[in-house]
Amino acid sequence: MKLITLIWALTIILSFNTEGLGDGPPGPPSEPNPQIIVNPTSVDFGSVIVGTATMTTTLTIKNTGNADLQIINISISGTNASEFSQTNNCTSPVAPQGTCTITVKFSPASTGSKSATLIISSNDPDESLLNVSLTGTGEAPGEDKKGVCFIATAAYGSYLDPHVKVLREFRDKYLLSDFKLQIAKFKIEIPNIIGKAFVAFYYKVSPPIADYIRQYESLRIATRFVLTPVVYGIKYPFSLGLILLVGVTASLRRRKQ
């Protein structure tokens, strides 16, 4: 009995002595460090008319670390670096979870595909140099054989922009095409005099207006603000008609009240 009691006591003592053998003293707290994230990580400016248009985009830098992030330097390198430019708005330290922006512009000097790399240098110990790919295409002006949508192209920056494409297709289908009617066995084609006259007048007066709009980003934004509802009205005529019908109905109800 004494032997059993002794073994039991030794077992308890050993269990107390072995508890926590693998637990050492707590280590020092991790050193505070900034951590940089940029969005987007690559930019494709699409097609831009040479010598007249400029496309602009904004990159957002976020500090996901636990110390202030300092943007040390921003540069652009590569074969076509001279056709891209940047404005650094991250001149002050970025606090943890804070953000700042960089404005990047593409102004092609010649036609063809262009590429460059935006290099961001910071005090992030893990990623002191961050690269952002920049691409775009220089487009020759006046590639539309039937005439360029001058003002729309100046506003949206490219002849190939989807908004410009909608306007161009509307011009070709409804303004330049003649009316075709069929009565019994007879086919009648009526010249679209009004549409063609409007297009001719537009191509006469719009180039200097478009040239003026291209010089000022604020005018390009204002012109896009005016043209975009027109584009969507052309692209989705049923939705536009429904909106107009609702608006007219609401106006009539107010008058009756």
GROMACS .gro file of C-alpha atoms in nm:
model
  257
    1MET     CA    1   0.000   0.000   0.000
    2LYS     CA    2   0.284   0.235   0.085
    3LEU     CA    3   0.447   0.149  -0.250
    4ILE     CA    4   0.132   0.236  -0.440
    5THR     CA    5   0.099   0.563  -0.252
    6LEU     CA    6   0.463   0.651  -0.328
    7ILE     CA    7   0.420   0.581  -0.699
    8TRP     CA    8   0.103   0.791  -0.710
    9ALA     CA    9   0.280   1.083  -0.537
   10LEU     CA   10   0.578   1.064  -0.776
   11THR     CA   11   0.340   1.065  -1.073
   12ILE     CA   12   0.168   1.381  -0.952
   13ILE     CA   13   0.503   1.555  -0.886
   14LEU     CA   14   0.638   1.465  -1.229
   15SER     CA   15   0.320   1.584  -1.399
   16PHE     CA   16   0.350   1.923  -1.230
   17ASN     CA   17   0.718   1.952  -1.324
   18THR     CA   18   0.662   1.862  -1.691
   19GLU     CA   19   0.371   2.099  -1.747
   20GLY     CA   20   0.479   2.397  -1.950
   21LEU     CA   21   0.825   2.263  -2.034
   22GLY     CA   22   0.775   2.371  -2.395
   23ASP     CA   23   0.647   2.715  -2.299
   24GLY     CA   24   0.924   2.968  -2.297
   25PRO     CA   25   0.895   3.337  -2.212
   26PRO     CA   26   0.686   3.539  -2.460
   27GLY     CA   27   0.888   3.676  -2.752
   28PRO     CA   28   0.924   4.044  -2.833
   29PRO     CA   29   0.627   4.204  -3.016
   30SER     CA   30   0.654   4.218  -3.395
   31GLU     CA   31   0.815   4.535  -3.528
   32PRO     CA   32   0.563   4.782  -3.678
   33ASN     CA   33   0.595   4.794  -4.056
   34PRO     CA   34   0.400   4.953  -4.341
   35GLN     CA   35   0.259   4.737  -4.618
   36ILE     CA   36   0.178   4.880  -4.962
   37ILE     CA   37  -0.103   4.766  -5.195
   38VAL     CA   38  -0.181   4.934  -5.528
   39ASN     CA   39  -0.502   4.905  -5.727
   40PRO     CA   40  -0.512   4.841  -6.018
   41THR     CA   41  -0.186   4.654  -6.070
   42SER     CA   42  -0.195   4.717  -6.446
   43VAL     CA   43  -0.360   4.977  -6.670
   44ASP     CA   44  -0.468   4.949  -7.034
   45PHE     CA   45  -0.560   5.293  -7.169
   46GLY     CA   46  -0.700   5.150  -7.492
   47SER     CA   47  -0.684   5.347  -7.818
   48VAL     CA   48  -0.610   5.719  -7.798
   49ILE     CA   49  -0.584   5.962  -8.090
   50VAL     CA   50  -0.228   6.078  -8.151
   51GLY     CA   51  -0.145   6.439  -8.077
   52THR     CA   52  -0.493   6.548  -7.967
   53ALA     CA   53  -0.632   6.326  -7.692
   54THR     CA   54  -0.513   6.222  -7.347
   55MET     CA   55  -0.649   5.939  -7.135
   56THR     CA   56  -0.627   5.965  -6.756
   57THR     CA   57  -0.663   5.706  -6.482
   58THR     CA   58  -0.618   5.701  -6.105
   59LEU     CA   59  -0.425   5.444  -5.903
   60THR     CA   60  -0.511   5.397  -5.537
   61ILE     CA   61  -0.237   5.312  -5.286
   62LYS     CA   62  -0.340   5.163  -4.953
   63ASN     CA   63  -0.133   5.100  -4.642
   64THR     CA   64  -0.246   4.771  -4.485
   65GLY     CA   65   0.042   4.763  -4.235
   66ASN     CA   66   0.070   4.895  -3.879
   67ALA     CA   67   0.309   5.186  -3.939
   68ASP     CA   68   0.312   5.494  -4.161
   69LEU     CA   69   0.380   5.431  -4.531
   70GLN     CA   70   0.611   5.675  -4.706
   71ILE     CA   71   0.616   5.693  -5.088
   72ILE     CA   72   0.980   5.771  -5.157
   73ASN     CA   73   0.980   5.803  -5.535
   74ILE     CA   74   0.763   5.737  -5.843
   75SER     CA   75   0.908   5.703  -6.192
   76ILE     CA   76   0.813   5.567  -6.534
   77SER     CA   77   1.050   5.354  -6.740
   78GLY     CA   78   1.031   5.151  -7.057
   79THR     CA   79   1.039   5.190  -7.433
   80ASN     CA   80   0.753   5.442  -7.447
   81ALA     CA   81   0.800   5.605  -7.107
   82SER     CA   82   0.789   5.957  -7.256
   83GLU     CA   83   0.430   5.903  -7.372
   84PHE     CA   84   0.309   5.833  -7.017
   85SER     CA   85   0.315   6.075  -6.725
   86GLN     CA   86   0.221   6.070  -6.358
   87THR     CA   87   0.125   6.304  -6.078
   88ASN     CA   88   0.215   6.192  -5.727
   89ASN     CA   89  -0.058   6.282  -5.478
   90CYS     CA   90   0.102   6.068  -5.205
   91THR     CA   91   0.336   6.338  -5.075
   92SER     CA   92   0.244   6.286  -4.707
   93PRO     CA   93   0.291   5.966  -4.505
   94VAL     CA   94  -0.004   5.730  -4.536
   95ALA     CA   95  -0.135   5.615  -4.199
   96PRO     CA   96  -0.224   5.249  -4.136
   97GLN     CA   97  -0.539   5.159  -4.335
   98GLY     CA   98  -0.513   5.496  -4.509
   99THR     CA   99  -0.504   5.561  -4.886
  100CYS     CA  100  -0.368   5.808  -5.138
  101THR     CA  101  -0.378   5.836  -5.518
  102ILE     CA  102  -0.152   5.865  -5.820
  103THR     CA  103  -0.278   6.013  -6.147
  104VAL     CA  104  -0.139   5.856  -6.464
  105LYS     CA  105  -0.188   5.993  -6.818
  106PHE     CA  106  -0.132   5.847  -7.163
  107SER     CA  107  -0.062   6.090  -7.450
  108PRO     CA  108   0.066   5.896  -7.754
  109ALA     CA  109   0.305   6.080  -7.984
  110SER     CA  110   0.285   5.822  -8.264
  111THR     CA  111   0.063   5.537  -8.376
  112GLY     CA  112   0.104   5.178  -8.259
  113SER     CA  113   0.113   4.982  -7.935
  114LYS     CA  114   0.281   5.152  -7.639
  115SER     CA  115   0.405   5.015  -7.309
  116ALA     CA  116   0.586   5.135  -6.999
  117THR     CA  117   0.624   5.054  -6.630
  118LEU     CA  118   0.530   5.274  -6.336
  119ILE     CA  119   0.777   5.213  -6.052
  120ILE     CA  120   0.669   5.301  -5.698
  121SER     CA  121   0.939   5.314  -5.429
  122SER     CA  122   0.831   5.307  -5.062
  123ASN     CA  123   0.950   5.220  -4.711
  124ASP     CA  124   0.767   4.886  -4.717
  125PRO     CA  125   1.045   4.649  -4.604
  126ASP     CA  126   0.896   4.355  -4.794
  127GLU     CA  127   0.815   4.531  -5.121
  128SER     CA  128   1.021   4.847  -5.149
  129LEU     CA  129   0.973   4.858  -5.529
  130LEU     CA  130   0.629   4.800  -5.682
  131ASN     CA  131   0.575   4.785  -6.060
  132VAL     CA  132   0.253   4.872  -6.245
  133SER     CA  133   0.224   4.780  -6.614
  134LEU     CA  134   0.104   5.060  -6.846
  135THR     CA  135  -0.018   4.990  -7.201
  136GLY     CA  136  -0.207   5.177  -7.470
  137THR     CA  137  -0.237   5.227  -7.844
  138GLY     CA  138  -0.176   5.541  -8.046
  139GLU     CA  139  -0.446   5.586  -8.309
  140ALA     CA  140  -0.423   5.801  -8.620
  141PRO     CA  141  -0.697   6.065  -8.648
  142GLY     CA  142  -0.949   6.052  -8.927
  143GLU     CA  143  -0.958   5.677  -8.979
  144ASP     CA  144  -1.336   5.683  -9.037
  145LYS     CA  145  -1.381   5.701  -9.414
  146LYS     CA  146  -1.729   5.850  -9.376
  147GLY     CA  147  -1.620   6.115  -9.130
  148VAL     CA  148  -1.517   6.112  -8.766
  149CYS     CA  149  -1.757   6.175  -8.476
  150PHE     CA  150  -1.532   6.465  -8.385
  151ILE     CA  151  -1.689   6.594  -8.063
  152ALA     CA  152  -1.769   6.248  -7.925
  153THR     CA  153  -1.417   6.127  -8.005
  154ALA     CA  154  -1.267   6.431  -7.831
  155ALA     CA  155  -1.488   6.373  -7.526
  156TYR     CA  156  -1.429   5.999  -7.487
  157GLY     CA  157  -1.067   6.006  -7.606
  158SER     CA  158  -1.084   5.737  -7.874
  159TYR     CA  159  -1.260   5.670  -8.202
  160LEU     CA  160  -1.295   5.308  -8.082
  161ASP     CA  161  -1.466   5.396  -7.755
  162PRO     CA  162  -1.799   5.204  -7.720
  163HIS     CA  163  -1.993   5.529  -7.677
  164VAL     CA  164  -1.850   5.669  -7.999
  165LYS     CA  165  -1.927   5.342  -8.174
  166VAL     CA  166  -2.298   5.370  -8.079
  167LEU     CA  167  -2.316   5.723  -8.220
  168ARG     CA  168  -2.131   5.621  -8.535
  169GLU     CA  169  -2.367   5.329  -8.596
  170PHE     CA  170  -2.669   5.558  -8.543
  171ARG     CA  171  -2.528   5.801  -8.798
  172ASP     CA  172  -2.472   5.530  -9.057
  173LYS     CA  173  -2.806   5.357  -9.003
  174TYR     CA  174  -3.046   5.648  -8.954
  175LEU     CA  175  -2.881   5.970  -9.075
  176LEU     CA  176  -2.689   5.862  -9.385
  177SER     CA  177  -2.909   5.577  -9.506
  178ASP     CA  178  -3.197   5.647  -9.745
  179PHE     CA  179  -3.552   5.543  -9.662
  180LYS     CA  180  -3.665   5.228  -9.843
  181LEU     CA  181  -4.034   5.154  -9.883
  182GLN     CA  182  -4.218   4.878 -10.064
  183ILE     CA  183  -4.576   4.930 -10.182
  184ALA     CA  184  -4.715   4.613 -10.343
  185LYS     CA  185  -4.454   4.515 -10.601
  186PHE     CA  186  -4.296   4.857 -10.617
  187LYS     CA  187  -3.982   4.947 -10.422
  188ILE     CA  188  -3.939   5.313 -10.344
  189GLU     CA  189  -3.620   5.473 -10.213
  190ILE     CA  190  -3.652   5.819 -10.060
  191PRO     CA  191  -3.329   6.017 -10.010
  192ASN     CA  192  -3.260   6.100  -9.648
  193ILE     CA  193  -3.210   6.468  -9.721
  194ILE     CA  194  -3.252   6.595  -9.366
  195GLY     CA  195  -3.017   6.337  -9.212
  196LYS     CA  196  -2.744   6.389  -9.468
  197ALA     CA  197  -2.773   6.766  -9.440
  198PHE     CA  198  -2.738   6.742  -9.063
  199VAL     CA  199  -2.426   6.521  -9.093
  200ALA     CA  200  -2.271   6.758  -9.348
  201PHE     CA  201  -2.339   7.056  -9.122
  202TYR     CA  202  -2.199   6.869  -8.820
  203TYR     CA  203  -1.873   6.782  -9.000
  204LYS     CA  204  -1.835   7.143  -9.105
  205VAL     CA  205  -1.874   7.308  -8.765
  206SER     CA  206  -1.762   7.039  -8.518
  207PRO     CA  207  -1.382   7.006  -8.580
  208PRO     CA  208  -1.286   7.340  -8.419
  209ILE     CA  209  -1.526   7.271  -8.130
  210ALA     CA  210  -1.369   6.928  -8.081
  211ASP     CA  211  -1.018   7.076  -8.090
  212TYR     CA  212  -1.115   7.320  -7.815
  213ILE     CA  213  -1.274   7.047  -7.601
  214ARG     CA  214  -0.959   6.832  -7.623
  215GLN     CA  215  -0.752   7.104  -7.455
  216TYR     CA  216  -0.947   7.098  -7.128
  217GLU     CA  217  -1.026   6.792  -6.920
  218SER     CA  218  -1.318   6.972  -6.755
  219LEU     CA  219  -1.481   7.028  -7.095
  220ARG     CA  220  -1.428   6.666  -7.190
  221ILE     CA  221  -1.599   6.555  -6.868
  222ALA     CA  222  -1.887   6.798  -6.924
  223THR     CA  223  -1.931   6.680  -7.283
  224ARG     CA  224  -1.935   6.316  -7.174
  225PHE     CA  225  -2.197   6.409  -6.913
  226VAL     CA  226  -2.418   6.548  -7.191
  227LEU     CA  227  -2.354   6.276  -7.449
  228THR     CA  228  -2.382   5.967  -7.228
  229PRO     CA  229  -2.762   5.991  -7.178
  230VAL     CA  230  -2.798   6.037  -7.555
  231VAL     CA  231  -2.586   5.728  -7.619
  232TYR     CA  232  -2.789   5.514  -7.379
  233GLY     CA  233  -3.111   5.651  -7.525
  234ILE     CA  234  -2.997   5.536  -7.871
  235LYS     CA  235  -2.872   5.202  -7.745
  236TYR     CA  236  -3.176   5.127  -7.529
  237PRO     CA  237  -3.468   5.311  -7.694
  238PHE     CA  238  -3.733   5.101  -7.515
  239SER     CA  239  -3.598   5.199  -7.173
  240LEU     CA  240  -3.582   5.563  -7.280
  241GLY     CA  241  -3.942   5.551  -7.403
  242LEU     CA  242  -4.054   5.393  -7.078
  243ILE     CA  243  -3.881   5.662  -6.874
  244LEU     CA  244  -4.037   5.936  -7.087
  245LEU     CA  245  -4.380   5.773  -7.054
  246VAL     CA  246  -4.348   5.759  -6.675
  247GLY     CA  247  -4.232   6.120  -6.667
  248VAL     CA  248  -4.522   6.242  -6.885
  249THR     CA  249  -4.774   6.041  -6.679
  250ALA     CA  250  -4.641   6.186  -6.353
  251SER     CA  251  -4.654   6.538  -6.499
  252LEU     CA  252  -5.016   6.495  -6.611
  253ARG     CA  253  -5.118   6.366  -6.269
  254ARG     CA  254  -4.962   6.667  -6.102
  255ARG     CA  255  -5.152   6.904  -6.330
  256LYS     CA  256  -5.482   6.731  -6.251
  257GLN     CA  257  -5.413   6.764  -5.880
   0.00000   0.00000   0.00000
